[in-house]
PDB file of C-alpha atoms in Angstrom:
ATOM      1  CA  GLU A1489       0.000   0.000   0.000  1.00  0.00           C
ATOM      2  CA  LEU A1490       2.855   2.375   0.826  1.00  0.00           C
ATOM      3  CA  ALA A1491       4.619   1.594  -2.451  1.00  0.00           C
ATOM      4  CA  ALA A1492       1.415   2.135  -4.451  1.00  0.00           C
ATOM      5  CA  GLY A1493       0.870   5.466  -2.701  1.00  0.00           C
ATOM      6  CA  VAL A1494       4.395   6.708  -3.441  1.00  0.00           C
ATOM      7  CA  ILE A1495       4.189   5.669  -7.108  1.00  0.00           C
ATOM      8  CA  THR A1496       0.749   7.148  -7.784  1.00  0.00           C
ATOM      9  CA  ILE A1497       1.285  10.443  -5.940  1.00  0.00           C
ATOM     10  CA  SER A1498       4.597  11.162  -7.680  1.00  0.00           C
ATOM     11  CA  PHE A1499       3.094  10.564 -11.129  1.00  0.00           C
ATOM     12  CA  THR A1500      -0.151  12.368 -10.248  1.00  0.00           C
ATOM     13  CA  THR A1501       1.682  15.609  -9.460  1.00  0.00           C
ATOM     14  CA  ARG A1502       3.575  15.477 -12.748  1.00  0.00           C
ATOM     15  CA  TYR A1503       0.503  14.555 -14.775  1.00  0.00           C
ATOM     16  CA  LEU A1504      -2.043  16.981 -13.314  1.00  0.00           C
ATOM     17  CA  GLY A1505       0.154  19.994 -12.655  1.00  0.00           C
ATOM     18  CA  LEU A1506       0.008  22.274  -9.628  1.00  0.00           C
ATOM     19  CA  GLU A1507      -3.531  23.682  -9.876  1.00  0.00           C
ATOM     20  CA  THR A1508      -5.362  20.490 -10.819  1.00  0.00           C
ATOM     21  CA  PHE A1509      -3.336  18.480  -8.307  1.00  0.00           C
ATOM     22  CA  GLY A1510      -4.616  20.875  -5.629  1.00  0.00           C
ATOM     23  CA  GLU A1511      -8.161  19.915  -6.611  1.00  0.00           C
ATOM     24  CA  TYR A1512      -7.192  16.225  -6.619  1.00  0.00           C
ATOM     25  CA  ALA A1513      -5.654  16.537  -3.141  1.00  0.00           C
ATOM     26  CA  PHE A1514      -8.687  18.437  -1.824  1.00  0.00           C
ATOM     27  CA  LEU A1515     -11.153  15.776  -3.044  1.00  0.00           C
ATOM     28  CA  SER A1516      -8.906  13.004  -1.715  1.00  0.00           C
ATOM     29  CA  ALA A1517      -8.782  14.730   1.669  1.00  0.00           C
ATOM     30  CA  ILE A1518     -12.587  14.933   1.793  1.00  0.00           C
ATOM     31  CA  SER A1519     -12.870  11.204   1.070  1.00  0.00           C
ATOM     32  CA  LEU A1520     -10.290  10.355   3.743  1.00  0.00           C
ATOM     33  CA  VAL A1521     -12.122  12.448   6.340  1.00  0.00           C
ATOM     34  CA  LEU A1522     -15.445  10.786   5.487  1.00  0.00           C
ATOM     35  CA  ALA A1523     -13.996   7.243   5.324  1.00  0.00           C
ATOM     36  CA  PRO A1524     -14.232   6.615   9.120  1.00  0.00           C
ATOM     37  CA  ILE A1525     -17.956   7.414   8.950  1.00  0.00           C
ATOM     38  CA  ILE A1526     -18.433   4.644   6.360  1.00  0.00           C
ATOM     39  CA  ALA A1527     -16.581   2.146   8.559  1.00  0.00           C
ATOM     40  CA  MET A1528     -18.146   3.469  11.796  1.00  0.00           C
ATOM     41  CA  GLY A1529     -15.366   1.808  13.797  1.00  0.00           C
ATOM     42  CA  SER A1530     -16.987  -1.576  13.191  1.00  0.00           C
ATOM     43  CA  LEU A1531     -13.884  -3.519  12.116  1.00  0.00           C
ATOM     44  CA  ARG A1532     -12.487  -3.979  15.634  1.00  0.00           C
ATOM     45  CA  VAL A1533     -15.889  -5.056  16.936  1.00  0.00           C
ATOM     46  CA  LEU A1534     -16.363  -7.519  14.064  1.00  0.00           C
ATOM     47  CA  ILE A1535     -12.925  -9.084  14.581  1.00  0.00           C
ATOM     48  CA  ARG A1536     -13.532  -9.361  18.341  1.00  0.00           C
ATOM     49  CA  ASP A1537     -16.973 -10.991  17.998  1.00  0.00           C
ATOM     50  CA  MET A1538     -16.064 -13.256  15.066  1.00  0.00           C
ATOM     51  CA  SER A1539     -13.030 -14.650  16.897  1.00  0.00           C
ATOM     52  CA  VAL A1540     -15.120 -15.417  20.008  1.00  0.00           C
ATOM     53  CA  GLU A1541     -18.315 -16.674  18.323  1.00  0.00           C
ATOM     54  CA  GLN A1542     -17.253 -18.147  14.991  1.00  0.00           C
ATOM     55  CA  GLU A1543     -20.706 -19.597  14.381  1.00  0.00           C
ATOM     56  CA  LYS A1544     -22.004 -16.013  14.051  1.00  0.00           C
ATOM     57  CA  THR A1545     -19.437 -14.997  11.420  1.00  0.00           C
ATOM     58  CA  SER A1546     -21.948 -14.943   8.558  1.00  0.00           C
ATOM     59  CA  LEU A1547     -24.438 -12.921  10.610  1.00  0.00           C
ATOM     60  CA  LEU A1548     -21.782 -10.420  11.704  1.00  0.00           C
ATOM     61  CA  LEU A1549     -20.374 -10.090   8.179  1.00  0.00           C
ATOM     62  CA  THR A1550     -23.861  -9.335   6.871  1.00  0.00           C
ATOM     63  CA  ALA A1551     -24.393  -6.696   9.568  1.00  0.00           C
ATOM     64  CA  GLY A1552     -20.990  -5.134   8.818  1.00  0.00           C
ATOM     65  CA  LEU A1553     -21.668  -4.834   5.086  1.00  0.00           C
ATOM     66  CA  ASN A1554     -25.176  -3.470   5.714  1.00  0.00           C
ATOM     67  CA  LEU A1555     -23.701  -0.860   8.047  1.00  0.00           C
ATOM     68  CA  ASN A1556     -21.153   0.144   5.393  1.00  0.00           C
ATOM     69  CA  LEU A1557     -23.888   0.545   2.777  1.00  0.00           C
ATOM     70  CA  LEU A1558     -26.115   2.528   5.146  1.00  0.00           C
ATOM     71  CA  MET A1559     -23.287   4.886   6.108  1.00  0.00           C
ATOM     72  CA  GLY A1560     -22.265   5.099   2.441  1.00  0.00           C
ATOM     73  CA  VAL A1561     -25.701   6.568   1.643  1.00  0.00           C
ATOM     74  CA  ILE A1562     -25.353   9.040   4.534  1.00  0.00           C
ATOM     75  CA  VAL A1563     -21.873  10.061   3.362  1.00  0.00           C
ATOM     76  CA  SER A1564     -23.262  10.639  -0.142  1.00  0.00           C
ATOM     77  CA  VAL A1565     -25.759  13.080   1.357  1.00  0.00           C
ATOM     78  CA  ILE A1566     -22.970  14.766   3.350  1.00  0.00           C
ATOM     79  CA  ALA A1567     -21.097  15.162   0.049  1.00  0.00           C
ATOM     80  CA  VAL A1568     -23.958  17.287  -1.282  1.00  0.00           C
ATOM     81  CA  VAL A1569     -23.572  19.615   1.716  1.00  0.00           C
ATOM     82  CA  ILE A1570     -19.811  19.786   1.093  1.00  0.00           C
ATOM     83  CA  ILE A1571     -20.361  20.672  -2.578  1.00  0.00           C
ATOM     84  CA  PHE A1572     -22.496  23.661  -1.597  1.00  0.00           C
ATOM     85  CA  ALA A1573     -20.399  24.644   1.451  1.00  0.00           C
ATOM     86  CA  PHE A1574     -17.130  24.773  -0.524  1.00  0.00           C
ATOM     87  CA  LYS A1575     -18.845  26.066  -3.672  1.00  0.00           C
ATOM     88  CA  ILE A1576     -17.626  23.256  -5.888  1.00  0.00           C
ATOM     89  CA  GLU A1577     -19.048  24.416  -9.217  1.00  0.00           C
ATOM     90  CA  SER A1578     -16.981  22.261 -11.573  1.00  0.00           C
ATOM     91  CA  LYS A1579     -18.975  19.341 -12.977  1.00  0.00           C
ATOM     92  CA  ASN A1580     -15.808  17.232 -13.239  1.00  0.00           C
ATOM     93  CA  ALA A1581     -14.938  17.920  -9.601  1.00  0.00           C
ATOM     94  CA  THR A1582     -18.435  16.891  -8.471  1.00  0.00           C
ATOM     95  CA  ILE A1583     -18.277  13.667 -10.506  1.00  0.00           C
ATOM     96  CA  ALA A1584     -14.761  12.968  -9.212  1.00  0.00           C
ATOM     97  CA  LEU A1585     -15.905  13.494  -5.605  1.00  0.00           C
ATOM     98  CA  TYR A1586     -18.637  10.888  -5.916  1.00  0.00           C
ATOM     99  CA  ILE A1587     -16.310   8.465  -7.695  1.00  0.00           C
ATOM    100  CA  VAL A1588     -13.717   8.705  -4.910  1.00  0.00           C
ATOM    101  CA  LEU A1589     -16.453   8.267  -2.284  1.00  0.00           C
ATOM    102  CA  PHE A1590     -17.636   5.204  -4.203  1.00  0.00           C
ATOM    103  CA  ALA A1591     -14.044   3.949  -4.055  1.00  0.00           C
ATOM    104  CA  GLN A1592     -13.947   4.520  -0.283  1.00  0.00           C
ATOM    105  CA  ILE A1593     -17.217   2.644   0.242  1.00  0.00           C
ATOM    106  CA  PHE A1594     -15.904  -0.424  -1.560  1.00  0.00           C
ATOM    107  CA  ASN A1595     -12.541  -0.153   0.175  1.00  0.00           C
ATOM    108  CA  THR A1596     -14.337  -0.152   3.543  1.00  0.00           C
ATOM    109  CA  MET A1597     -16.482  -3.126   2.500  1.00  0.00           C
ATOM    110  CA  LYS A1598     -13.307  -4.916   1.411  1.00  0.00           C
ATOM    111  CA  ASN A1599     -11.845  -4.291   4.870  1.00  0.00           C
ATOM    112  CA  THR A1600     -15.060  -5.554   6.459  1.00  0.00           C
ATOM    113  CA  VAL A1601     -14.590  -8.867   4.646  1.00  0.00           C
ATOM    114  CA  ASN A1602     -10.926  -8.801   5.736  1.00  0.00           C
ATOM    115  CA  SER A1603     -12.179  -8.922   9.327  1.00  0.00           C
ATOM    116  CA  VAL A1604     -13.285 -12.521   8.638  1.00  0.00           C
ATOM    117  CA  PHE A1605      -9.729 -13.478   7.626  1.00  0.00           C
ATOM    118  CA  ILE A1606      -8.153 -11.681  10.583  1.00  0.00           C
ATOM    119  CA  ALA A1607     -10.584 -13.223  13.086  1.00  0.00           C
ATOM    120  CA  ASN A1608      -9.676 -16.668  11.702  1.00  0.00           C
ATOM    121  CA  GLU A1609      -5.943 -15.829  11.744  1.00  0.00           C
ATOM    122  CA  ARG A1610      -5.548 -16.162   7.982  1.00  0.00           C
ATOM    123  CA  MET A1611      -3.583 -12.991   7.240  1.00  0.00           C
ATOM    124  CA  SER A1612      -2.208 -14.572   4.058  1.00  0.00           C
ATOM    125  CA  TYR A1613      -5.572 -13.875   2.409  1.00  0.00           C
ATOM    126  CA  VAL A1614      -5.297 -10.193   3.340  1.00  0.00           C
ATOM    127  CA  PHE A1615      -1.771 -10.139   1.908  1.00  0.00           C
ATOM    128  CA  ILE A1616      -2.850 -11.740  -1.388  1.00  0.00           C
ATOM    129  CA  THR A1617      -5.913  -9.556  -1.912  1.00  0.00           C
ATOM    130  CA  THR A1618      -3.958  -6.395  -1.048  1.00  0.00           C
ATOM    131  CA  ILE A1619      -1.427  -7.235  -3.767  1.00  0.00           C
ATOM    132  CA  ILE A1620      -4.231  -7.858  -6.282  1.00  0.00           C
ATOM    133  CA  ASN A1621      -5.894  -4.580  -5.293  1.00  0.00           C
ATOM    134  CA  LYS A1622      -2.781  -2.407  -5.556  1.00  0.00           C
ATOM    135  CA  VAL A1623      -1.331  -3.997  -8.709  1.00  0.00           C
ATOM    136  CA  LEU A1624      -4.671  -3.553 -10.488  1.00  0.00           C
ATOM    137  CA  TYR A1625      -4.903   0.028  -9.208  1.00  0.00           C
ATOM    138  CA  ILE A1626      -1.424   0.918 -10.529  1.00  0.00           C
ATOM    139  CA  LEU A1627      -2.178  -0.658 -13.933  1.00  0.00           C
ATOM    140  CA  LEU A1628      -5.478   1.204 -14.269  1.00  0.00           C
ATOM    141  CA  PHE A1629      -3.828   4.386 -12.966  1.00  0.00           C
ATOM    142  CA  PHE A1630      -1.235   4.364 -15.754  1.00  0.00           C
ATOM    143  CA  LEU A1631      -3.904   3.531 -18.330  1.00  0.00           C
ATOM    144  CA  ALA A1632      -5.845   6.604 -17.166  1.00  0.00           C
ATOM    145  CA  ILE A1633      -2.729   8.740 -17.640  1.00  0.00           C
ATOM    146  CA  TYR A1634      -1.936   7.141 -21.006  1.00  0.00           C
ATOM    147  CA  PHE A1635      -5.438   7.856 -22.365  1.00  0.00           C
ATOM    148  CA  ASP A1636      -5.419  11.292 -20.690  1.00  0.00           C
ATOM    149  CA  LEU A1637      -8.637  10.715 -18.713  1.00  0.00           C
ATOM    150  CA  GLY A1638      -7.830  13.467 -16.232  1.00  0.00           C
ATOM    151  CA  ILE A1639      -8.808  13.600 -12.582  1.00  0.00           C
ATOM    152  CA  ILE A1640     -11.942  11.520 -13.173  1.00  0.00           C
ATOM    153  CA  GLY A1641      -9.882   8.729 -14.739  1.00  0.00           C
ATOM    154  CA  LEU A1642      -7.457   8.663 -11.816  1.00  0.00           C
ATOM    155  CA  PHE A1643     -10.257   8.310  -9.262  1.00  0.00           C
ATOM    156  CA  LEU A1644     -12.088   5.830 -11.476  1.00  0.00           C
ATOM    157  CA  SER A1645      -9.004   3.578 -11.530  1.00  0.00           C
ATOM    158  CA  LEU A1646      -9.104   3.495  -7.708  1.00  0.00           C
ATOM    159  CA  ALA A1647     -12.848   2.805  -7.647  1.00  0.00           C
ATOM    160  CA  ILE A1648     -12.572  -0.112 -10.104  1.00  0.00           C
ATOM    161  CA  ALA A1649      -9.600  -1.615  -8.264  1.00  0.00           C
ATOM    162  CA  ASN A1650     -11.402  -1.410  -4.901  1.00  0.00           C
ATOM    163  CA  THR A1651     -14.579  -2.929  -6.363  1.00  0.00           C
ATOM    164  CA  VAL A1652     -12.637  -5.868  -7.832  1.00  0.00           C
ATOM    165  CA  ALA A1653     -10.778  -6.326  -4.515  1.00  0.00           C
ATOM    166  CA  PHE A1654     -14.076  -6.407  -2.604  1.00  0.00           C
ATOM    167  CA  ILE A1655     -15.560  -9.005  -4.969  1.00  0.00           C
ATOM    168  CA  THR A1656     -12.365 -11.087  -4.691  1.00  0.00           C
ATOM    169  CA  ASN A1657     -12.409 -10.924  -0.884  1.00  0.00           C
ATOM    170  CA  LEU A1658     -16.082 -11.788  -0.731  1.00  0.00           C
ATOM    171  CA  SER A1659     -15.576 -14.769  -3.070  1.00  0.00           C
ATOM    172  CA  ILE A1660     -12.698 -16.123  -0.960  1.00  0.00           C
ATOM    173  CA  SER A1661     -14.640 -15.623   2.264  1.00  0.00           C
ATOM    174  CA  SER A1662     -17.743 -17.312   0.823  1.00  0.00           C
ATOM    175  CA  ILE A1663     -15.702 -20.362  -0.217  1.00  0.00           C
ATOM    176  CA  THR A1664     -13.506 -20.690   2.876  1.00  0.00           C
ATOM    177  CA  PHE A1665     -15.262 -19.211   5.921  1.00  0.00           C
ATOM    178  CA  ALA A1666     -18.606 -17.455   5.594  1.00  0.00           C
ATOM    179  CA  LYS A1667     -20.777 -15.657   3.090  1.00  0.00           C
ATOM    180  CA  PRO A1668     -23.211 -12.822   3.785  1.00  0.00           C
ATOM    181  CA  GLN A1669     -26.901 -13.663   4.066  1.00  0.00           C
ATOM    182  CA  TRP A1670     -28.052 -10.695   1.938  1.00  0.00           C
ATOM    183  CA  ASN A1671     -30.804  -9.645   4.311  1.00  0.00           C
ATOM    184  CA  ILE A1672     -31.168  -6.852   6.849  1.00  0.00           C
ATOM    185  CA  ASN A1673     -31.094  -7.913  10.490  1.00  0.00           C
ATOM    186  CA  VAL A1674     -32.073  -4.676  12.209  1.00  0.00           C
ATOM    187  CA  ARG A1675     -31.303  -6.008  15.676  1.00  0.00           C
ATOM    188  CA  GLN A1676     -27.774  -7.067  14.718  1.00  0.00           C
ATOM    189  CA  LEU A1677     -27.222  -3.796  12.869  1.00  0.00           C
ATOM    190  CA  ILE A1678     -28.208  -1.742  15.926  1.00  0.00           C
ATOM    191  CA  TYR A1679     -25.955  -3.902  18.127  1.00  0.00           C
ATOM    192  CA  LEU A1680     -22.978  -3.349  15.834  1.00  0.00           C
ATOM    193  CA  LEU A1681     -23.674   0.379  15.648  1.00  0.00           C
ATOM    194  CA  LYS A1682     -23.855   0.709  19.450  1.00  0.00           C
ATOM    195  CA  GLU A1683     -20.708  -1.335  20.017  1.00  0.00           C
ATOM    196  CA  SER A1684     -18.801   0.635  17.383  1.00  0.00           C
ATOM    197  CA  LEU A1685     -19.842   4.093  18.580  1.00  0.00           C
ATOM    198  CA  PRO A1686     -16.984   4.690  21.084  1.00  0.00           C
ATOM    199  CA  VAL A1687     -14.424   3.611  18.474  1.00  0.00           C
ATOM    200  CA  VAL A1688     -15.769   5.845  15.701  1.00  0.00           C
ATOM    201  CA  LEU A1689     -16.009   8.827  18.054  1.00  0.00           C
ATOM    202  CA  SER A1690     -12.334   8.488  18.956  1.00  0.00           C
ATOM    203  CA  VAL A1691     -11.397   8.139  15.268  1.00  0.00           C
ATOM    204  CA  LEU A1692     -13.425  11.224  14.301  1.00  0.00           C
ATOM    205  CA  ILE A1693     -11.795  13.246  17.078  1.00  0.00           C
ATOM    206  CA  MET A1694      -8.370  12.213  15.774  1.00  0.00           C
TER     207      MET A1694
END
């Protein structure tokens, strides 16, 4: 992840130039600030509960993904407020903001599935899927530069890579440990939200 960050940032500055890179950095910063809201501090709670009650892994995974999707919708609404508050009038910037938020949602959901691997002490799966994610991201990143797709193309490369990584993680988890039930268990969702609240508050303060 560190290597991918160094490579992409160095080429992004050269490709976009000073002014456009400022816009890129600003939109990236917004997505990074909103990312903890999407996760809601649930990863630590999921790992804790899955490792203690492995028979509930599927139920907890479902609740975690539902929470990510719910908070993803809320973050999308917050993005509208940000657009008006910071007077983001550029159509490309608005599209890019939602693409990078989409990328963050799928990155968070990928990490939620990673909690299954961590709880079962199978970090090798996290290692493998991280490599797949970052290699794909770098390849798509350079394709975006090659075809001169601008700031939207750069964020789109991240969104596609994170989506593929999530699908890969979910496929591995479904085969080896647990798969989500694709329903909404309100009781479990409320439990996860309550348990995660102290964690997310500390993260937001930081």
